[in-house]
PDB file of C-alpha atoms in Angstrom:
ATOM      1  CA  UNK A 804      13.776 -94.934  41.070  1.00  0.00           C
ATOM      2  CA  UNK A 805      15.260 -93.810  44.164  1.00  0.00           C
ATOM      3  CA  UNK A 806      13.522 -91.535  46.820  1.00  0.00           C
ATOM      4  CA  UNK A 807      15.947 -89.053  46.562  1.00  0.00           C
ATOM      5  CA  UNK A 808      15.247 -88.596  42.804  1.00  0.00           C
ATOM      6  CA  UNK A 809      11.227 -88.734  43.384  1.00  0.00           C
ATOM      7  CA  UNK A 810       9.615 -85.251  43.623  1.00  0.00           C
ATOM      8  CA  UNK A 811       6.084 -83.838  44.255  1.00  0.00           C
ATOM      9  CA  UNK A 812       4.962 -80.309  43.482  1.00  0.00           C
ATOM     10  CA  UNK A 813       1.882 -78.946  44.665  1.00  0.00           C
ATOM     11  CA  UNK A 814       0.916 -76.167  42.654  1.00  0.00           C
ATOM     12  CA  UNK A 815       2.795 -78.012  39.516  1.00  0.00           C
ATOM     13  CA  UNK A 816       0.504 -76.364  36.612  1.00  0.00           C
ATOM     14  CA  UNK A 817       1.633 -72.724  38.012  1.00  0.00           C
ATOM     15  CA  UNK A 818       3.558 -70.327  36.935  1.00  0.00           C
ATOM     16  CA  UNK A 819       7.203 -71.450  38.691  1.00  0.00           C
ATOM     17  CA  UNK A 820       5.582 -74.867  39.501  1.00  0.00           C
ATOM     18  CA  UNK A 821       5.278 -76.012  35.963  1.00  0.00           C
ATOM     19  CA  UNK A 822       8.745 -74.911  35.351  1.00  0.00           C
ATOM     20  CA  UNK A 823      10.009 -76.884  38.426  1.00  0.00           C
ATOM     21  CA  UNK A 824       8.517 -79.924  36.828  1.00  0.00           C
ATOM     22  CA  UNK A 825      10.099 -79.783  33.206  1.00  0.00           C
ATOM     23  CA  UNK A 826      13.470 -79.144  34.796  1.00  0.00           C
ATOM     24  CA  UNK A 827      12.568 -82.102  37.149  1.00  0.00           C
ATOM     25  CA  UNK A 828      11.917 -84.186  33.796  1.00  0.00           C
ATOM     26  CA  UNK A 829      15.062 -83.112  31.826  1.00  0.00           C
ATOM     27  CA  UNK A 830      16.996 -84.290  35.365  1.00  0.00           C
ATOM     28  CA  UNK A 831      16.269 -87.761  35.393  1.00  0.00           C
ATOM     29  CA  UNK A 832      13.450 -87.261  38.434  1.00  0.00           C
ATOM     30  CA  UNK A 833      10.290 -88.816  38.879  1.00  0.00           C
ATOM     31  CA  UNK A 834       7.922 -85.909  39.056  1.00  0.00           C
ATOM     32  CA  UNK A 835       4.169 -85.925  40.172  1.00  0.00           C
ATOM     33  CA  UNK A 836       2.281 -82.442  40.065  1.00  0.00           C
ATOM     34  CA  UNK A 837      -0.745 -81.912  42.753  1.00  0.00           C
ATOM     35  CA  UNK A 838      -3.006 -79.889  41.776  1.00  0.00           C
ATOM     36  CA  UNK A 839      -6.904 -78.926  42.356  1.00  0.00           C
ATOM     37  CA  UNK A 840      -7.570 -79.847  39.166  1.00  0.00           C
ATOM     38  CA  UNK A 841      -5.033 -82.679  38.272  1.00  0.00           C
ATOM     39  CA  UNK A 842      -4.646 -81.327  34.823  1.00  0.00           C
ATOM     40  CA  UNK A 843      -1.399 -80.403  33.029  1.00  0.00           C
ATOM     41  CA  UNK A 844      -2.128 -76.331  31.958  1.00  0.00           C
ATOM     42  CA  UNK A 845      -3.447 -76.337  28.277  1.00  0.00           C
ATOM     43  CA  UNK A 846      -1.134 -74.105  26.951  1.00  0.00           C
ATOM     44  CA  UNK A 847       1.818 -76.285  27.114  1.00  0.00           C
ATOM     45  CA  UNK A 848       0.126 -79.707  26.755  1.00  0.00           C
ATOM     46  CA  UNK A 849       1.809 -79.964  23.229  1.00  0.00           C
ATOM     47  CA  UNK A 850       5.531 -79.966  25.512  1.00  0.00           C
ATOM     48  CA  UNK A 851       7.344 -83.112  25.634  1.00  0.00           C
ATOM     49  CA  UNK A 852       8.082 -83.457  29.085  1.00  0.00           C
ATOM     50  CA  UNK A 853       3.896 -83.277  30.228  1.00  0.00           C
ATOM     51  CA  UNK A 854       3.801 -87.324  29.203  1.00  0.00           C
ATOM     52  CA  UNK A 855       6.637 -87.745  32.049  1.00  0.00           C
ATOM     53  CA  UNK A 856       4.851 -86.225  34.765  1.00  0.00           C
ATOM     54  CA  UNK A 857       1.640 -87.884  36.855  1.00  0.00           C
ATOM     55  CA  UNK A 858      -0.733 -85.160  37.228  1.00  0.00           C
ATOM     56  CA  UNK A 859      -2.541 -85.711  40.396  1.00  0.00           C
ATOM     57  CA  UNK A 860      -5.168 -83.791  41.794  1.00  0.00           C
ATOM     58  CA  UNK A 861      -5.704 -82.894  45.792  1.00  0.00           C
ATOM     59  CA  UNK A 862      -6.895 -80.412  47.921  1.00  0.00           C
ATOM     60  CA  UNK A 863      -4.321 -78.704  50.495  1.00  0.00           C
ATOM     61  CA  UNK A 864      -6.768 -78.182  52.689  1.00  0.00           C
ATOM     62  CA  UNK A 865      -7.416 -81.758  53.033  1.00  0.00           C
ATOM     63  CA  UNK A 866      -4.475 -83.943  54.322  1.00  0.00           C
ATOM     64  CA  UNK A 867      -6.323 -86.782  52.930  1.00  0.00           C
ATOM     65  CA  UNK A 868      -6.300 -86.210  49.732  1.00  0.00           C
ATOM     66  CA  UNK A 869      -2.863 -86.571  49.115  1.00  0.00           C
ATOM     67  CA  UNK A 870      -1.330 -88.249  52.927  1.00  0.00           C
ATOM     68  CA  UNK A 871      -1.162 -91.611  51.482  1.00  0.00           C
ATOM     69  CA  UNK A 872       1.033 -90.994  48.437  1.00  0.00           C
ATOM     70  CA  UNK A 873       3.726 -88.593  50.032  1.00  0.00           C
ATOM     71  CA  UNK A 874       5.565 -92.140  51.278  1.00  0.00           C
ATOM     72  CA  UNK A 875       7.239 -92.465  47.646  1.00  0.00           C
ATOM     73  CA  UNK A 876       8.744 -88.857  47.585  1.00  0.00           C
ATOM     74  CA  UNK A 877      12.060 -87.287  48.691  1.00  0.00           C
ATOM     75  CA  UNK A 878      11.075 -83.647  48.274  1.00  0.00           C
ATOM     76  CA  UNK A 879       7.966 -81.919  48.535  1.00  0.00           C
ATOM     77  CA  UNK A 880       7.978 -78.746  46.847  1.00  0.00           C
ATOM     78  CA  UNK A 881       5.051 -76.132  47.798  1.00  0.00           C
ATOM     79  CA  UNK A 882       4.684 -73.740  45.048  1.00  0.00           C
ATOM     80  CA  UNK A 883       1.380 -72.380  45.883  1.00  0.00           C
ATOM     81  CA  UNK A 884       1.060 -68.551  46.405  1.00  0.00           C
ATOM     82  CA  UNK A 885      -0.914 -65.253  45.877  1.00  0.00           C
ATOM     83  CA  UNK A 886       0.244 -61.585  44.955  1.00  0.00           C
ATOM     84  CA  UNK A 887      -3.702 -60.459  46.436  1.00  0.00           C
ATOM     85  CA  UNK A 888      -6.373 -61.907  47.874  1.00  0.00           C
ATOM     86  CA  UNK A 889      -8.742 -60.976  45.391  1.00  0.00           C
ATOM     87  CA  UNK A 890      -7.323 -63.045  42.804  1.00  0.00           C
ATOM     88  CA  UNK A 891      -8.630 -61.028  39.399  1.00  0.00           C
ATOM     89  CA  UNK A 892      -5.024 -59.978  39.290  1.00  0.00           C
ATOM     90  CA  UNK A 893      -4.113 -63.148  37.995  1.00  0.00           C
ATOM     91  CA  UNK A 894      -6.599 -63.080  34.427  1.00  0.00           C
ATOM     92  CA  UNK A 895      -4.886 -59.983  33.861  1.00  0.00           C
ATOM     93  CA  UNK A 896      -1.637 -61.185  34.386  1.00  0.00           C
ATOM     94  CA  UNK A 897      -1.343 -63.898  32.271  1.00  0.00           C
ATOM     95  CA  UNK A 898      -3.944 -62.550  29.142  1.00  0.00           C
ATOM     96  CA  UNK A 899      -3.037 -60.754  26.199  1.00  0.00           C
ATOM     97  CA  UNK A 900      -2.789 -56.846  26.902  1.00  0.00           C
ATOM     98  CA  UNK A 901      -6.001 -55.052  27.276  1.00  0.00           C
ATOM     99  CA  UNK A 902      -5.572 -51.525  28.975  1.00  0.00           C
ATOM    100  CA  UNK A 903      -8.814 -50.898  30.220  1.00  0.00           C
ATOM    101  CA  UNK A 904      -9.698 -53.875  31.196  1.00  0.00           C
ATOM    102  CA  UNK A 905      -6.389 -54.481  32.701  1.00  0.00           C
ATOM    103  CA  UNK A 906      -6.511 -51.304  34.715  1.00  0.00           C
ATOM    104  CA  UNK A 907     -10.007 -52.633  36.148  1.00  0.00           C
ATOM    105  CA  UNK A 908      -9.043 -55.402  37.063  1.00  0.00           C
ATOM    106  CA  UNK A 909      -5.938 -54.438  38.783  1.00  0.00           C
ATOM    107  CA  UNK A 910      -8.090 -52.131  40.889  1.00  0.00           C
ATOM    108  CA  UNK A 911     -10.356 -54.627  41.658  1.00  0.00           C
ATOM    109  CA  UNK A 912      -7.515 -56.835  43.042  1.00  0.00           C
ATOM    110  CA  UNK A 913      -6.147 -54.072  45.486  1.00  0.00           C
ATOM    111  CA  UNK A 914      -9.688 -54.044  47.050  1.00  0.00           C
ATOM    112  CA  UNK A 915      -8.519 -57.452  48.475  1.00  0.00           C
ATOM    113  CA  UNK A 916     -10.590 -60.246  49.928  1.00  0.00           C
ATOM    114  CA  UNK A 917     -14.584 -60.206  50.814  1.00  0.00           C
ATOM    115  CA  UNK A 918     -14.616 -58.567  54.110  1.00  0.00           C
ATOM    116  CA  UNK A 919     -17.863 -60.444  54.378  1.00  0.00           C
ATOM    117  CA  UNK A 920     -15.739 -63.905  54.710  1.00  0.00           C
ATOM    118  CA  UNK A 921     -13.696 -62.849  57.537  1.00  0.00           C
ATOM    119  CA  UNK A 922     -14.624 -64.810  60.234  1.00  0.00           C
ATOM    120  CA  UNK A 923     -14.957 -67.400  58.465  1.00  0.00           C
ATOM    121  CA  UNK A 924     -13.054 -70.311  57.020  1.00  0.00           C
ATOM    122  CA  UNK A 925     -11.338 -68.328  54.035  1.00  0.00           C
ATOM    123  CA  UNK A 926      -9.018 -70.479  51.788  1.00  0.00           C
ATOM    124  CA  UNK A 927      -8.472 -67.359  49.697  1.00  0.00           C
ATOM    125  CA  UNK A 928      -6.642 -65.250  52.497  1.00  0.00           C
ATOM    126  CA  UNK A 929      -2.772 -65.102  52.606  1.00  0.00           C
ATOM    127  CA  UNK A 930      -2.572 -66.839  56.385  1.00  0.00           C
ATOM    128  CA  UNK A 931      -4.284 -69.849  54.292  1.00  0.00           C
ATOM    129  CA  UNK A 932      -2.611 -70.436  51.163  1.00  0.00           C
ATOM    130  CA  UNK A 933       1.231 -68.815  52.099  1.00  0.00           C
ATOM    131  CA  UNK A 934       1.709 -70.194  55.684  1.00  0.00           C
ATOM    132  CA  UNK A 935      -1.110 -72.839  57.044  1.00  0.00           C
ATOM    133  CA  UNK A 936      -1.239 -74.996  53.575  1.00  0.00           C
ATOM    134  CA  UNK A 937       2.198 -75.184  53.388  1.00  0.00           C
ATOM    135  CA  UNK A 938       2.868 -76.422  57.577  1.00  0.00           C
ATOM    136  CA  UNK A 939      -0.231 -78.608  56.592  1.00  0.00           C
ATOM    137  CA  UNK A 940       1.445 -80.162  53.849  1.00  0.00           C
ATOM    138  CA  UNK A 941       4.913 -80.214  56.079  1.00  0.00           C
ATOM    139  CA  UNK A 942       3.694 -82.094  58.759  1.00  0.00           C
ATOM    140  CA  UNK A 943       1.785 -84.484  56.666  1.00  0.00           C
ATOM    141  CA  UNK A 944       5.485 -85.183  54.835  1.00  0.00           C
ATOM    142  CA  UNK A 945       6.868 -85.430  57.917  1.00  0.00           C
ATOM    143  CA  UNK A 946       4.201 -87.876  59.314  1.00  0.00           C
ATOM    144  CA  UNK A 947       4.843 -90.240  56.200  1.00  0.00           C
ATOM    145  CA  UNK A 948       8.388 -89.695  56.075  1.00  0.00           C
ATOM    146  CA  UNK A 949       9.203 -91.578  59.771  1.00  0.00           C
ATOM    147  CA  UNK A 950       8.260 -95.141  58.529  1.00  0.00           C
ATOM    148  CA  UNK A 951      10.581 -94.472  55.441  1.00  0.00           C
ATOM    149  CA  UNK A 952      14.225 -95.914  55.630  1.00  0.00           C
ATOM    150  CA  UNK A 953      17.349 -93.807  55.335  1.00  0.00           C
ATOM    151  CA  UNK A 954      14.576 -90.963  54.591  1.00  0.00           C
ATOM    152  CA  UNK A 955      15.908 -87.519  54.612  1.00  0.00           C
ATOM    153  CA  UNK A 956      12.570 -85.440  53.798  1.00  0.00           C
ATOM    154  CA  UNK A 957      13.400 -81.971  52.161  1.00  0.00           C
ATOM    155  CA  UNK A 958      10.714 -79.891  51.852  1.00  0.00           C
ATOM    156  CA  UNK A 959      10.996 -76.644  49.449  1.00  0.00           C
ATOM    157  CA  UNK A 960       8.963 -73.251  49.971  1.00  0.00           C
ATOM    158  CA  UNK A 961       8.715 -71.084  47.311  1.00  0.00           C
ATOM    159  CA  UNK A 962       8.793 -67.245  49.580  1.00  0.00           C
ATOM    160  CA  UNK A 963       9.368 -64.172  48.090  1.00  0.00           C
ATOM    161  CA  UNK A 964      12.737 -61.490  48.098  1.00  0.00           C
ATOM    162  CA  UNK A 965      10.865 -58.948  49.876  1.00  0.00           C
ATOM    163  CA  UNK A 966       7.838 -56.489  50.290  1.00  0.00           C
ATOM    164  CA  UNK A 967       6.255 -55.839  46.767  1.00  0.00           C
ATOM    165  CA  UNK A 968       5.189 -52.216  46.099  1.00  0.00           C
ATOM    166  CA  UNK A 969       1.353 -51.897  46.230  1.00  0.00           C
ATOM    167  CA  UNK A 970       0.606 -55.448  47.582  1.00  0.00           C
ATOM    168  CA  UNK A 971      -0.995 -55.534  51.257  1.00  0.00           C
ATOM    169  CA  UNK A 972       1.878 -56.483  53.989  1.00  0.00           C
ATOM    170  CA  UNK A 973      -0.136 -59.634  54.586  1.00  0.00           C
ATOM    171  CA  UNK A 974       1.879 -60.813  51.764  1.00  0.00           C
ATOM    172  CA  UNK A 975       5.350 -60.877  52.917  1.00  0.00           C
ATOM    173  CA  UNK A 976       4.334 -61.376  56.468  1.00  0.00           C
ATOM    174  CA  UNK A 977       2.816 -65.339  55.947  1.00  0.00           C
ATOM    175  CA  UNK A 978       5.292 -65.867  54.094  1.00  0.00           C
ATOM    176  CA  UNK A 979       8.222 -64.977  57.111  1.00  0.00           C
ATOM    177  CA  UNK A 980       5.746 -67.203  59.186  1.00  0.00           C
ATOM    178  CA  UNK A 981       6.121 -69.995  57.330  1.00  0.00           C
ATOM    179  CA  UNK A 982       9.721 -69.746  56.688  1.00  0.00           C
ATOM    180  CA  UNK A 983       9.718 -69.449  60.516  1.00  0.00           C
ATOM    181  CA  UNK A 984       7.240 -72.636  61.248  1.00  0.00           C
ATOM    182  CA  UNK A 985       8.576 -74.656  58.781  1.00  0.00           C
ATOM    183  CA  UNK A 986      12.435 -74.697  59.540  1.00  0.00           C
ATOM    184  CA  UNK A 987      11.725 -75.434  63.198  1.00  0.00           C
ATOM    185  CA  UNK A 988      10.194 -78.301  62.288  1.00  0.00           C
ATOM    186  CA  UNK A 989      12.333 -81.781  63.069  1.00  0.00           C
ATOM    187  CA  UNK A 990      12.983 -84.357  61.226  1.00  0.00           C
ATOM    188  CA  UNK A 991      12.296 -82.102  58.214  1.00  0.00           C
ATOM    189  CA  UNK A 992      15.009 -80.506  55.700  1.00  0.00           C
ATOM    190  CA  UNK A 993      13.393 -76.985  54.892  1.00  0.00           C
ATOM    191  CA  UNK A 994      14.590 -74.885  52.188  1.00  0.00           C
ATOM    192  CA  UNK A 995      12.324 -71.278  51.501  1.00  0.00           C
ATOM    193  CA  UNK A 996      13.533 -69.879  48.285  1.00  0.00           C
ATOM    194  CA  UNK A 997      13.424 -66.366  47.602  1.00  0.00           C
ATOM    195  CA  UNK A 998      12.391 -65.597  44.116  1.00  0.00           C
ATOM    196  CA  UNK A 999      11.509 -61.806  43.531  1.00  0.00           C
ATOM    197  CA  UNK A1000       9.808 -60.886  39.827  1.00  0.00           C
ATOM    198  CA  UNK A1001       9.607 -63.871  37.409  1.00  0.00           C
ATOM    199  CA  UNK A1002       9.504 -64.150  34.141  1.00  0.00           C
ATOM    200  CA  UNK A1003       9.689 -67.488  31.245  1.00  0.00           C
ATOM    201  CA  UNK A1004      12.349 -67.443  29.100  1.00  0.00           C
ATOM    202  CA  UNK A1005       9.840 -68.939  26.703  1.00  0.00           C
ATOM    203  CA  UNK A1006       6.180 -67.771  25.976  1.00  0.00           C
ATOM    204  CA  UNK A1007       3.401 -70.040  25.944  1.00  0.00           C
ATOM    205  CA  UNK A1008       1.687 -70.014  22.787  1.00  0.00           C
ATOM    206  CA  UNK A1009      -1.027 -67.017  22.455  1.00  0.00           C
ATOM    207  CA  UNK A1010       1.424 -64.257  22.815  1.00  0.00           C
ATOM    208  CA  UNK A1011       2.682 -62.029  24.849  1.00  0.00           C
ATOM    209  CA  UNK A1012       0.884 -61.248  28.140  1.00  0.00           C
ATOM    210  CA  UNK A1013       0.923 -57.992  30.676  1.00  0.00           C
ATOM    211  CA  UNK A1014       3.104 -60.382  33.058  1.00  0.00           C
ATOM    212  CA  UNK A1015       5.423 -60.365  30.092  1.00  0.00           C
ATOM    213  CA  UNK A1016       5.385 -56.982  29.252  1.00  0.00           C
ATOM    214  CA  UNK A1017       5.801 -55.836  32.971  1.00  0.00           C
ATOM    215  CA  UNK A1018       8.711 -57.963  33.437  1.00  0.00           C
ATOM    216  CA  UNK A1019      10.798 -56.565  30.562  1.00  0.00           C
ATOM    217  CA  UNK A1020       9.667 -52.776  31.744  1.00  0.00           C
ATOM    218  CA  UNK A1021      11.190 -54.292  35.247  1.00  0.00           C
ATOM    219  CA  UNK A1022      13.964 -56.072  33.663  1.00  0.00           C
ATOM    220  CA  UNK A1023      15.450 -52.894  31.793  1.00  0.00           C
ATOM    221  CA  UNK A1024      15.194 -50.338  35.055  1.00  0.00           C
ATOM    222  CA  UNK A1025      17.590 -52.813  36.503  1.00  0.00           C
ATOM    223  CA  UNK A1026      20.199 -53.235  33.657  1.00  0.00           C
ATOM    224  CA  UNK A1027      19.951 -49.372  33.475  1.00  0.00           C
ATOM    225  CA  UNK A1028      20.505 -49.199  37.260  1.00  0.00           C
ATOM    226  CA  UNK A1029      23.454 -51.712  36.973  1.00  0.00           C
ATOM    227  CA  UNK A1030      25.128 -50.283  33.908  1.00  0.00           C
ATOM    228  CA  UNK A1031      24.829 -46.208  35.503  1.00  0.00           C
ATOM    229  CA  UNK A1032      25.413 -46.673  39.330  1.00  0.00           C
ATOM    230  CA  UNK A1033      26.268 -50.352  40.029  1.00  0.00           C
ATOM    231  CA  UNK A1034      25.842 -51.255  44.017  1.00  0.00           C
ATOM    232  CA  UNK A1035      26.796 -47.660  44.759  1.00  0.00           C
ATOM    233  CA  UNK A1036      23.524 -46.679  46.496  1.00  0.00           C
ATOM    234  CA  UNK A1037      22.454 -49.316  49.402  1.00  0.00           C
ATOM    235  CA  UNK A1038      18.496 -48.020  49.394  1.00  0.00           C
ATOM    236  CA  UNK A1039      18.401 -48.207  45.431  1.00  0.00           C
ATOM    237  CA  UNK A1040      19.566 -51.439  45.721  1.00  0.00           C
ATOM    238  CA  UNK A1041      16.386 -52.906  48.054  1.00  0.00           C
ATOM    239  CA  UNK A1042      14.346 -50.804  45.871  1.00  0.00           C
ATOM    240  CA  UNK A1043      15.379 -51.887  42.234  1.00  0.00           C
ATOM    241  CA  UNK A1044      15.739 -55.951  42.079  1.00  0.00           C
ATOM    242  CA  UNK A1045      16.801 -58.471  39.631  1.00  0.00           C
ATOM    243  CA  UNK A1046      14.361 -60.097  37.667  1.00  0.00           C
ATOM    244  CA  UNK A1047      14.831 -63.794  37.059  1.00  0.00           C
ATOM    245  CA  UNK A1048      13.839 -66.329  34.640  1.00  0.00           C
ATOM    246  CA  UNK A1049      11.582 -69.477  36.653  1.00  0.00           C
ATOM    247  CA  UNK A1050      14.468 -71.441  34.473  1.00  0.00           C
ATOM    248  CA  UNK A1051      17.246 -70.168  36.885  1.00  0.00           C
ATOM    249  CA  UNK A1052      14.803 -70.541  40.000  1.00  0.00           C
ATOM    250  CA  UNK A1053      14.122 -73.785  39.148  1.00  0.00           C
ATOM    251  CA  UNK A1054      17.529 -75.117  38.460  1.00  0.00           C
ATOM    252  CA  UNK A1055      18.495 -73.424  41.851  1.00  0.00           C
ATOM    253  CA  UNK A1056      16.023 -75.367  43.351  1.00  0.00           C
ATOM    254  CA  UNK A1057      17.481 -78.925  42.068  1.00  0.00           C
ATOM    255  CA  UNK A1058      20.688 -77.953  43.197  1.00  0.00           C
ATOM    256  CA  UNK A1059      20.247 -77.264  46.627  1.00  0.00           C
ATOM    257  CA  UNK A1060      18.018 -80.142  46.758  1.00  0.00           C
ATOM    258  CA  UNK A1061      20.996 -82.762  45.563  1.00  0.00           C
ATOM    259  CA  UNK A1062      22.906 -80.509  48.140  1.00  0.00           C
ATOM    260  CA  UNK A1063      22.529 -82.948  51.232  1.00  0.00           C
ATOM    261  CA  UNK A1064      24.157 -80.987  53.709  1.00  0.00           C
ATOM    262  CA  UNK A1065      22.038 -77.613  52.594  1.00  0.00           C
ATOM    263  CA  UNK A1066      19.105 -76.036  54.050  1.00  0.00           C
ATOM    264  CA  UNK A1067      18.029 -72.667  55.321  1.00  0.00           C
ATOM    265  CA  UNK A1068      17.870 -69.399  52.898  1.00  0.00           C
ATOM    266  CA  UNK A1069      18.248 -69.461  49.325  1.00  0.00           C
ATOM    267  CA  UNK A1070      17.754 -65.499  48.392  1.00  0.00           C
ATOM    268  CA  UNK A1071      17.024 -63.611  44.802  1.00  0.00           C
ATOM    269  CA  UNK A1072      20.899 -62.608  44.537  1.00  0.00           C
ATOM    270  CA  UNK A1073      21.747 -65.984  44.830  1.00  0.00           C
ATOM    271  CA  UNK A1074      19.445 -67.118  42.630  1.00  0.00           C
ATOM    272  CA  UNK A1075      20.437 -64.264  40.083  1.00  0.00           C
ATOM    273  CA  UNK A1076      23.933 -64.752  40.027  1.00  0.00           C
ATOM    274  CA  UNK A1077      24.112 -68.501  39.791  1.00  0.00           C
TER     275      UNK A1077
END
């Protein structure tokens, strides 16, 4: 196998990650997910495609648990990422509805992260999991990349389309920074996607969750907005945004990555209309 068809995805038993690793599969790459855990997510172990992937497990934080093995891969993809720093929101998210205990939760999340931590070394904040794992994990790549021949290291950061309503600005604003950090960085190719509101184009078994039930809500207001007033109003435009399927993120991915001459932006209309 051939380093430019070798791929490793830390955070690949997330949401987008997981996604990024079946279509990785179904391409003909060699695909290892790094996780904390180093587990394949039990609802989709029946899949196919989990046998073709080598779940690994490694800590972001520490450049030693995964340093040695980045040698064998042509693209790094960071898919790690929170909506809050309290990170209730995501039980909610991905259980079966429950509308008290959904509402609870999502209150709890806004409160964000223990004030008592700050200070401290905090893993759970958005400066450490959006924008220092992720130029951890770059110059690590980078590092293992320069005894590689022919190497041309691409390195794939999942961002964000913009400012979510509701969600603290630390959100958006680590994520800029690491855009920022990441494609000054030489010898590296740096791609920062920018996905807004996901959704799977196929449940996992248990039924349907809020995530899925707020994505359809979000999925309609912009069909409605499309179908009534089109592009005609600039603001409604930033404020109403498409919502796309972690299928068509994911393929975009692949493509820019077999893209050579490619790097830079890759934003949600692009994504959406490809």
């Amino acid at each position: 196998m051939s380093l430019a068809k070798s791929i490793a995805v830390f955070g690949g038993n997330g949401f987008l990650g997981r996604k990024i690793c079946e279509i990785g599969v179904q391409k003909g790459y060699q695909v290892t997910s790094f996780s904390r855990s180093g587990e394949p997510p039990q609802a989709i172990i029946h899949q196919p495609w989990i046998k073709q992937v080598e779940w690994e497990s490694a800590d972001l934080f520490d450049a030693s648990s995964y340093q040695s093995k980045l040698s064998k891969f042509g693209t790094i993809v960071h898919s790690v990422g929170i909506l809050f720093e309290n990170q209730s929101y995501k039980k909610a998210m991905n259980s079966n509805i429950n509308f008290l205990s959904d509402i609870q939760n999502f209150a709890n999340s806004l409160k964000g992260s223990n004030p008592m931590k700050k200070g401290e070394e905090d893993h759970n904040s958005y400066e450490a999991i959006q924008r220092d794992s992720a130029v951890l994990l770059a110059d690590t790549f980078i590092t293992e990349q320069k005894e590689v021949p022919d190497a041309n290291p691409t390195f794939i950061y999942i961002s964000a389309d913009q400012q979510v309503p509701m969600v603290p600005s630390g959100y958006i604003t680590t994520k800029r920074e690491a855009e920022f950090e990441l494609s000054c960085k030489e010898g590296l190719r740096s791609i920062s996607v920018r996905p807004g509101i996901m959704y799977e184009e196929k449940h996992a078994e248990g039924g349907a969750t809020a995530r899925d039930y707020i994505t359809t809500f979000l999925k309609c207001g912009y069909n409605s907005k499309q179908y009534i007033l089109g592009n005609s109003i600039p603001m409604l435009n930033q404020l109403v945004r498409p919502v796309v399927s972690t299928d068509k993120v994911a393929k975009s991915i692949y493509e820019k990555i077999e893209d050579s001459t490619f790097k830079g932006i890759v934003t949600l209309d692009e994504i959406y209309k490809s």
